[in-house]
PDB file of C-alpha atoms in Angstrom:
ATOM      1  CA  GLU A 486       6.260 -14.432  13.350  1.00 57.00           C
ATOM      2  CA  THR A 487       3.752 -11.769  14.412  1.00 69.00           C
ATOM      3  CA  GLY A 488       2.395  -9.606  11.628  1.00 92.00           C
ATOM      4  CA  VAL A 489       1.464  -5.934  11.671  1.00 96.00           C
ATOM      5  CA  THR A 490      -1.372  -5.131  14.040  1.00 97.00           C
ATOM      6  CA  GLN A 491      -3.532  -2.017  14.233  1.00 98.00           C
ATOM      7  CA  SER A 492      -6.078  -0.670  16.677  1.00 97.00           C
ATOM      8  CA  PRO A 493      -8.880   0.101  16.796  1.00 98.00           C
ATOM      9  CA  THR A 494     -10.539  -1.767  13.921  1.00 97.00           C
ATOM     10  CA  HIS A 495     -13.303   0.761  13.463  1.00 97.00           C
ATOM     11  CA  LEU A 496     -13.838   4.264  14.775  1.00 97.00           C
ATOM     12  CA  ILE A 497     -16.603   6.841  14.454  1.00 98.00           C
ATOM     13  CA  LYS A 498     -15.856  10.483  15.216  1.00 98.00           C
ATOM     14  CA  THR A 499     -17.533  13.803  14.587  1.00 98.00           C
ATOM     15  CA  ARG A 500     -16.114  16.715  12.642  1.00 98.00           C
ATOM     16  CA  GLY A 501     -13.615  18.757  14.636  1.00 98.00           C
ATOM     17  CA  GLN A 502     -12.613  15.955  16.986  1.00 98.00           C
ATOM     18  CA  GLN A 503      -9.161  14.399  17.313  1.00 98.00           C
ATOM     19  CA  VAL A 504      -8.228  10.751  16.804  1.00 98.00           C
ATOM     20  CA  THR A 505      -5.234   8.530  17.567  1.00 98.00           C
ATOM     21  CA  LEU A 506      -4.598   5.319  15.648  1.00 98.00           C
ATOM     22  CA  ARG A 507      -2.053   2.741  16.737  1.00 98.00           C
ATOM     23  CA  CYS A 508       0.190   0.287  14.943  1.00 98.00           C
ATOM     24  CA  SER A 509       2.601  -2.437  16.036  1.00 96.00           C
ATOM     25  CA  SER A 510       5.180  -3.385  13.444  1.00 93.00           C
ATOM     26  CA  GLN A 511       6.010  -6.898  12.342  1.00 90.00           C
ATOM     27  CA  SER A 512       8.745  -8.624  14.313  1.00 86.00           C
ATOM     28  CA  GLY A 513      12.176  -7.604  12.999  1.00 84.00           C
ATOM     29  CA  HIS A 514      10.852  -4.513  11.202  1.00 89.00           C
ATOM     30  CA  ASN A 515      11.988  -1.064  12.267  1.00 89.00           C
ATOM     31  CA  THR A 516      10.289   1.195   9.718  1.00 91.00           C
ATOM     32  CA  VAL A 517       6.622   2.123   9.779  1.00 94.00           C
ATOM     33  CA  SER A 518       4.652   3.910   7.069  1.00 95.00           C
ATOM     34  CA  TRP A 519       1.104   5.235   7.211  1.00 98.00           C
ATOM     35  CA  TYR A 520      -1.324   5.433   4.292  1.00 98.00           C
ATOM     36  CA  GLN A 521      -4.850   6.723   3.782  1.00 98.00           C
ATOM     37  CA  GLN A 522      -7.125   4.792   1.434  1.00 98.00           C
ATOM     38  CA  ALA A 523     -10.378   6.409   0.370  1.00 97.00           C
ATOM     39  CA  LEU A 524     -13.107   4.226  -1.082  1.00 94.00           C
ATOM     40  CA  GLY A 525     -12.280   3.090  -4.613  1.00 92.00           C
ATOM     41  CA  GLN A 526      -8.788   4.610  -4.532  1.00 95.00           C
ATOM     42  CA  GLY A 527      -5.287   3.319  -3.994  1.00 97.00           C
ATOM     43  CA  PRO A 528      -3.539   4.057  -0.694  1.00 98.00           C
ATOM     44  CA  GLN A 529      -1.996   7.532  -0.378  1.00 97.00           C
ATOM     45  CA  PHE A 530       1.283   7.912   1.513  1.00 96.00           C
ATOM     46  CA  ILE A 531       1.003  10.039   4.680  1.00 97.00           C
ATOM     47  CA  PHE A 532       4.455   9.642   6.266  1.00 96.00           C
ATOM     48  CA  GLN A 533       7.107   7.161   7.294  1.00 93.00           C
ATOM     49  CA  TYR A 534       9.023   6.709  10.550  1.00 93.00           C
ATOM     50  CA  TYR A 535      12.466   5.224  10.979  1.00 89.00           C
ATOM     51  CA  ARG A 536      14.388   5.250  14.261  1.00 88.00           C
ATOM     52  CA  GLU A 537      11.693   7.407  15.837  1.00 91.00           C
ATOM     53  CA  GLU A 538      12.166  10.171  13.258  1.00 92.00           C
ATOM     54  CA  GLU A 539       9.865  11.180  10.400  1.00 92.00           C
ATOM     55  CA  ASN A 540      11.543   9.924   7.237  1.00 88.00           C
ATOM     56  CA  GLY A 541       9.429  11.407   4.472  1.00 90.00           C
ATOM     57  CA  ARG A 542       5.952  12.889   4.254  1.00 93.00           C
ATOM     58  CA  GLY A 543       3.256  12.919   1.612  1.00 94.00           C
ATOM     59  CA  ASN A 544       0.899  15.715   0.665  1.00 95.00           C
ATOM     60  CA  PHE A 545      -1.036  15.844   3.937  1.00 97.00           C
ATOM     61  CA  PRO A 546      -1.592  18.903   6.171  1.00 97.00           C
ATOM     62  CA  PRO A 547       0.162  19.338   9.539  1.00 97.00           C
ATOM     63  CA  ARG A 548      -2.939  18.232  11.423  1.00 98.00           C
ATOM     64  CA  PHE A 549      -1.780  14.728  10.481  1.00 98.00           C
ATOM     65  CA  SER A 550       1.074  13.892  12.821  1.00 97.00           C
ATOM     66  CA  GLY A 551       2.778  10.792  14.080  1.00 97.00           C
ATOM     67  CA  LEU A 552       5.149   9.172  16.497  1.00 97.00           C
ATOM     68  CA  GLN A 553       7.336   6.120  16.570  1.00 96.00           C
ATOM     69  CA  PHE A 554       8.345   4.515  19.856  1.00 95.00           C
ATOM     70  CA  PRO A 555      11.579   2.687  20.795  1.00 94.00           C
ATOM     71  CA  ASN A 556       9.847  -0.682  20.237  1.00 92.00           C
ATOM     72  CA  TYR A 557       9.077   0.502  16.655  1.00 92.00           C
ATOM     73  CA  SER A 558       5.337   0.773  17.247  1.00 95.00           C
ATOM     74  CA  SER A 559       3.721   3.942  15.941  1.00 97.00           C
ATOM     75  CA  GLU A 560       0.790   6.305  16.323  1.00 98.00           C
ATOM     76  CA  LEU A 561      -1.044   8.429  13.781  1.00 98.00           C
ATOM     77  CA  ASN A 562      -2.817  11.485  15.175  1.00 98.00           C
ATOM     78  CA  VAL A 563      -5.329  13.534  13.246  1.00 98.00           C
ATOM     79  CA  ASN A 564      -6.608  16.818  14.674  1.00 98.00           C
ATOM     80  CA  ALA A 565      -9.644  18.846  13.657  1.00 98.00           C
ATOM     81  CA  LEU A 566     -11.233  15.980  11.774  1.00 98.00           C
ATOM     82  CA  GLU A 567     -12.963  16.754   8.496  1.00 98.00           C
ATOM     83  CA  LEU A 568     -15.571  14.720   6.640  1.00 98.00           C
ATOM     84  CA  ASP A 569     -12.996  13.901   3.921  1.00 97.00           C
ATOM     85  CA  ASP A 570     -10.816  12.199   6.522  1.00 98.00           C
ATOM     86  CA  SER A 571     -13.222   9.260   6.417  1.00 98.00           C
ATOM     87  CA  ALA A 572     -11.107   6.436   5.015  1.00 98.00           C
ATOM     88  CA  LEU A 573      -9.232   3.234   5.741  1.00 98.00           C
ATOM     89  CA  TYR A 574      -5.965   4.059   7.505  1.00 98.00           C
ATOM     90  CA  LEU A 575      -3.241   1.556   6.832  1.00 98.00           C
ATOM     91  CA  CYS A 576       0.008   0.992   8.640  1.00 97.00           C
ATOM     92  CA  ALA A 577       2.825  -0.861   6.900  1.00 96.00           C
ATOM     93  CA  SER A 578       6.100  -2.050   8.345  1.00 94.00           C
ATOM     94  CA  SER A 579       9.382  -2.701   6.553  1.00 91.00           C
ATOM     95  CA  PRO A 580      12.483  -4.754   7.342  1.00 84.00           C
ATOM     96  CA  MET A 581      15.760  -3.240   8.418  1.00 64.00           C
ATOM     97  CA  GLN A 582      17.329  -0.360   6.498  1.00 62.00           C
ATOM     98  CA  GLY A 583      17.820  -0.940   2.810  1.00 62.00           C
ATOM     99  CA  GLN A 584      14.460  -2.581   2.275  1.00 68.00           C
ATOM    100  CA  GLY A 585      12.241   0.253   3.397  1.00 67.00           C
ATOM    101  CA  ASP A 586      10.106  -0.037   0.297  1.00 79.00           C
ATOM    102  CA  LEU A 587       9.264  -3.708   0.973  1.00 87.00           C
ATOM    103  CA  GLN A 588       6.138  -2.936   2.988  1.00 93.00           C
ATOM    104  CA  PHE A 589       3.671  -5.267   4.669  1.00 95.00           C
ATOM    105  CA  PHE A 590       0.303  -3.891   5.677  1.00 97.00           C
ATOM    106  CA  GLY A 591      -1.715  -4.327   8.814  1.00 97.00           C
ATOM    107  CA  PRO A 592      -5.488  -4.896   8.745  1.00 97.00           C
ATOM    108  CA  GLY A 593      -6.247  -1.165   8.846  1.00 98.00           C
ATOM    109  CA  THR A 594      -8.479   1.121  10.877  1.00 98.00           C
ATOM    110  CA  ARG A 595     -11.743   2.222   9.299  1.00 98.00           C
ATOM    111  CA  LEU A 596     -12.417   5.836  10.356  1.00 98.00           C
ATOM    112  CA  THR A 597     -15.805   7.408   9.787  1.00 98.00           C
ATOM    113  CA  VAL A 598     -16.205  11.148  10.383  1.00 98.00           C
ATOM    114  CA  LEU A 599     -19.780  12.382  10.773  1.00 97.00           C
TER     115      LEU A 599
ATOM    116  CA  GLN B 283      -0.212  12.956 -15.138  1.00 72.00           C
ATOM    117  CA  LYS B 284      -0.762  10.442 -12.382  1.00 79.00           C
ATOM    118  CA  GLU B 285       2.360   8.796 -10.964  1.00 91.00           C
ATOM    119  CA  VAL B 286       0.947   5.295 -11.387  1.00 96.00           C
ATOM    120  CA  GLU B 287      -1.880   4.359 -13.726  1.00 96.00           C
ATOM    121  CA  GLN B 288      -3.858   1.159 -14.009  1.00 96.00           C
ATOM    122  CA  ASN B 289      -6.935   0.118 -15.941  1.00 86.00           C
ATOM    123  CA  SER B 290      -9.734   0.175 -13.375  1.00 79.00           C
ATOM    124  CA  GLY B 291     -11.534  -2.787 -14.906  1.00 83.00           C
ATOM    125  CA  PRO B 292     -13.452  -4.713 -14.004  1.00 92.00           C
ATOM    126  CA  LEU B 293     -11.537  -7.477 -15.720  1.00 96.00           C
ATOM    127  CA  SER B 294     -13.633 -10.609 -16.022  1.00 97.00           C
ATOM    128  CA  VAL B 295     -11.912 -13.891 -16.892  1.00 97.00           C
ATOM    129  CA  PRO B 296     -13.163 -17.487 -16.908  1.00 97.00           C
ATOM    130  CA  GLU B 297     -11.776 -19.924 -14.393  1.00 97.00           C
ATOM    131  CA  GLY B 298      -8.537 -21.465 -15.640  1.00 97.00           C
ATOM    132  CA  ALA B 299      -7.700 -18.584 -17.982  1.00 98.00           C
ATOM    133  CA  ILE B 300      -4.849 -16.087 -17.768  1.00 97.00           C
ATOM    134  CA  ALA B 301      -5.595 -12.674 -16.252  1.00 97.00           C
ATOM    135  CA  SER B 302      -3.318  -9.899 -17.521  1.00 97.00           C
ATOM    136  CA  LEU B 303      -3.024  -6.656 -15.547  1.00 97.00           C
ATOM    137  CA  ASN B 304      -1.106  -3.600 -16.687  1.00 97.00           C
ATOM    138  CA  CYS B 305       0.458  -0.636 -14.933  1.00 97.00           C
ATOM    139  CA  THR B 306       2.409   2.377 -16.188  1.00 97.00           C
ATOM    140  CA  TYR B 307       4.411   4.861 -14.118  1.00 96.00           C
ATOM    141  CA  SER B 308       5.653   8.364 -14.768  1.00 94.00           C
ATOM    142  CA  ASP B 309       8.974   8.582 -12.874  1.00 92.00           C
ATOM    143  CA  ARG B 310      11.622   7.063 -15.139  1.00 92.00           C
ATOM    144  CA  GLY B 311      14.012   6.737 -12.214  1.00 90.00           C
ATOM    145  CA  SER B 312      11.721   4.427 -10.214  1.00 91.00           C
ATOM    146  CA  GLN B 313      13.572   1.432  -8.847  1.00 88.00           C
ATOM    147  CA  SER B 314      11.128  -0.914  -7.162  1.00 92.00           C
ATOM    148  CA  PHE B 315       7.768  -2.255  -8.258  1.00 95.00           C
ATOM    149  CA  PHE B 316       5.134  -4.114  -6.306  1.00 97.00           C
ATOM    150  CA  TRP B 317       1.820  -5.859  -6.801  1.00 98.00           C
ATOM    151  CA  TYR B 318      -0.650  -6.065  -3.937  1.00 98.00           C
ATOM    152  CA  ARG B 319      -3.910  -7.999  -3.797  1.00 98.00           C
ATOM    153  CA  GLN B 320      -6.788  -6.479  -1.852  1.00 98.00           C
ATOM    154  CA  TYR B 321      -9.961  -8.369  -1.114  1.00 98.00           C
ATOM    155  CA  SER B 322     -13.088  -6.311  -0.503  1.00 96.00           C
ATOM    156  CA  GLY B 323     -13.036  -4.827   2.994  1.00 94.00           C
ATOM    157  CA  LYS B 324      -9.495  -6.052   3.692  1.00 96.00           C
ATOM    158  CA  SER B 325      -6.035  -4.523   3.601  1.00 97.00           C
ATOM    159  CA  PRO B 326      -3.526  -4.922   0.728  1.00 98.00           C
ATOM    160  CA  GLU B 327      -1.433  -8.094   0.682  1.00 97.00           C
ATOM    161  CA  LEU B 328       1.958  -8.107  -1.033  1.00 96.00           C
ATOM    162  CA  ILE B 329       2.049 -10.820  -3.697  1.00 97.00           C
ATOM    163  CA  MET B 330       4.956  -9.868  -5.973  1.00 96.00           C
ATOM    164  CA  PHE B 331       7.872  -7.459  -6.153  1.00 95.00           C
ATOM    165  CA  ILE B 332      10.341  -6.910  -8.966  1.00 96.00           C
ATOM    166  CA  TYR B 333      13.425  -4.740  -9.252  1.00 92.00           C
ATOM    167  CA  SER B 334      15.029  -5.717 -12.579  1.00 92.00           C
ATOM    168  CA  ASN B 335      13.853  -5.744 -16.175  1.00 94.00           C
ATOM    169  CA  GLY B 336      12.359  -9.016 -17.297  1.00 95.00           C
ATOM    170  CA  ASP B 337      10.078 -11.607 -15.773  1.00 96.00           C
ATOM    171  CA  LYS B 338       9.775 -12.887 -12.233  1.00 97.00           C
ATOM    172  CA  GLU B 339       7.640 -15.930 -11.522  1.00 97.00           C
ATOM    173  CA  ASP B 340       6.160 -17.093  -8.229  1.00 96.00           C
ATOM    174  CA  GLY B 341       3.675 -19.920  -8.460  1.00 97.00           C
ATOM    175  CA  ARG B 342       0.791 -18.871 -10.684  1.00 98.00           C
ATOM    176  CA  PHE B 343       1.925 -15.226 -10.688  1.00 98.00           C
ATOM    177  CA  THR B 344       4.395 -13.624 -13.109  1.00 98.00           C
ATOM    178  CA  ALA B 345       5.495 -10.003 -12.853  1.00 98.00           C
ATOM    179  CA  GLN B 346       7.008  -8.384 -15.937  1.00 98.00           C
ATOM    180  CA  LEU B 347       9.006  -5.161 -15.891  1.00 97.00           C
ATOM    181  CA  ASN B 348      10.077  -2.973 -18.810  1.00 96.00           C
ATOM    182  CA  LYS B 349      11.787   0.154 -17.481  1.00 95.00           C
ATOM    183  CA  ALA B 350      12.371   1.603 -20.958  1.00 95.00           C
ATOM    184  CA  SER B 351       8.633   1.616 -21.555  1.00 95.00           C
ATOM    185  CA  GLN B 352       7.860   2.445 -17.892  1.00 96.00           C
ATOM    186  CA  TYR B 353       5.535  -0.502 -17.784  1.00 95.00           C
ATOM    187  CA  VAL B 354       4.965  -3.302 -15.284  1.00 97.00           C
ATOM    188  CA  SER B 355       2.441  -6.103 -15.607  1.00 97.00           C
ATOM    189  CA  LEU B 356       1.083  -9.019 -13.623  1.00 98.00           C
ATOM    190  CA  LEU B 357      -0.063 -12.291 -15.143  1.00 98.00           C
ATOM    191  CA  ILE B 358      -2.225 -14.695 -13.166  1.00 98.00           C
ATOM    192  CA  ARG B 359      -2.209 -18.164 -14.726  1.00 98.00           C
ATOM    193  CA  ASP B 360      -4.925 -20.778 -14.141  1.00 98.00           C
ATOM    194  CA  SER B 361      -7.163 -18.121 -12.565  1.00 98.00           C
ATOM    195  CA  GLN B 362      -9.282 -19.297  -9.657  1.00 97.00           C
ATOM    196  CA  PRO B 363     -12.420 -17.750  -8.112  1.00 96.00           C
ATOM    197  CA  SER B 364     -10.264 -16.987  -5.052  1.00 97.00           C
ATOM    198  CA  ASP B 365      -8.207 -14.634  -7.265  1.00 98.00           C
ATOM    199  CA  SER B 366     -11.223 -12.308  -7.510  1.00 97.00           C
ATOM    200  CA  ALA B 367      -9.953  -9.119  -5.877  1.00 97.00           C
ATOM    201  CA  THR B 368      -8.565  -5.674  -6.613  1.00 97.00           C
ATOM    202  CA  TYR B 369      -4.909  -5.679  -7.655  1.00 98.00           C
ATOM    203  CA  LEU B 370      -2.865  -2.620  -6.778  1.00 98.00           C
ATOM    204  CA  CYS B 371       0.329  -1.642  -8.563  1.00 98.00           C
ATOM    205  CA  ALA B 372       2.829   0.301  -6.435  1.00 97.00           C
ATOM    206  CA  VAL B 373       6.066   2.024  -7.380  1.00 95.00           C
ATOM    207  CA  SER B 374       8.888   3.303  -5.207  1.00 92.00           C
ATOM    208  CA  PRO B 375      10.683   6.455  -6.443  1.00 82.00           C
ATOM    209  CA  PRO B 376      14.486   6.572  -6.482  1.00 78.00           C
ATOM    210  CA  ASN B 377      16.122   7.095  -3.090  1.00 76.00           C
ATOM    211  CA  ASP B 378      12.744   7.078  -1.385  1.00 78.00           C
ATOM    212  CA  TYR B 379      10.800   4.479   0.511  1.00 80.00           C
ATOM    213  CA  LYS B 380       7.296   5.814  -0.009  1.00 89.00           C
ATOM    214  CA  LEU B 381       5.037   3.792  -2.279  1.00 94.00           C
ATOM    215  CA  SER B 382       2.891   5.434  -4.943  1.00 95.00           C
ATOM    216  CA  PHE B 383      -0.154   3.345  -5.771  1.00 97.00           C
ATOM    217  CA  GLY B 384      -2.425   3.102  -8.746  1.00 97.00           C
ATOM    218  CA  ALA B 385      -6.175   3.051  -8.179  1.00 96.00           C
ATOM    219  CA  GLY B 386      -6.259  -0.716  -8.722  1.00 97.00           C
ATOM    220  CA  THR B 387      -7.750  -3.151 -11.218  1.00 97.00           C
ATOM    221  CA  THR B 388     -10.709  -5.234 -10.098  1.00 96.00           C
ATOM    222  CA  VAL B 389     -10.552  -8.827 -11.307  1.00 97.00           C
ATOM    223  CA  THR B 390     -13.516 -11.193 -11.317  1.00 97.00           C
ATOM    224  CA  VAL B 391     -12.914 -14.868 -12.059  1.00 97.00           C
ATOM    225  CA  ARG B 392     -16.135 -16.517 -13.154  1.00 95.00           C
ATOM    226  CA  ALA B 393     -16.623 -20.229 -12.586  1.00 89.00           C
TER     227      ALA B 393
END
């Protein structure tokens, strides 16, 4: 069984730029959630996608946006990067409907904004 | 009030001892509770989940849930140096699939 994968592993951007992070869900999982984890903090929920629709959003501005594709993979896009966006971005996938809170994380993408 | 609170630690225990981690949550209607282990520089790994009051055991790990007290704990028996990590408590609100995390408790098992 293939686990959750994310790309790229690391990324360095400058303030004001845009970034796209990618996630492939675990086999058999159709729900993808994105989290931001700052150093020394727990992950913070950004949003969740189910059947290609946003299914809940955390307290993040609209410059954080996402997509889910028919194969359940997902993208996180962040526009107008700010220094505080530097963090570990985690993707988690969940089994079929009814177990959406049983989430398994990918390895994460470490984003540094200079 | 934070949604999920944990003692930040660090919690230092000798090898072979029991490590006890605590977590409290604010939403009384929360339904699902999770413990993740996160090694330094890695992503969180799900180690336990519990939905009902009482104890749930899996190997050396025991999760305990008391919804009346809004309290969930994790016991690690026979602690090993490989258990040294940050343990994150996560809670799922009612009718919602987002997870709210505590800041984590760092555990160090000394040989």
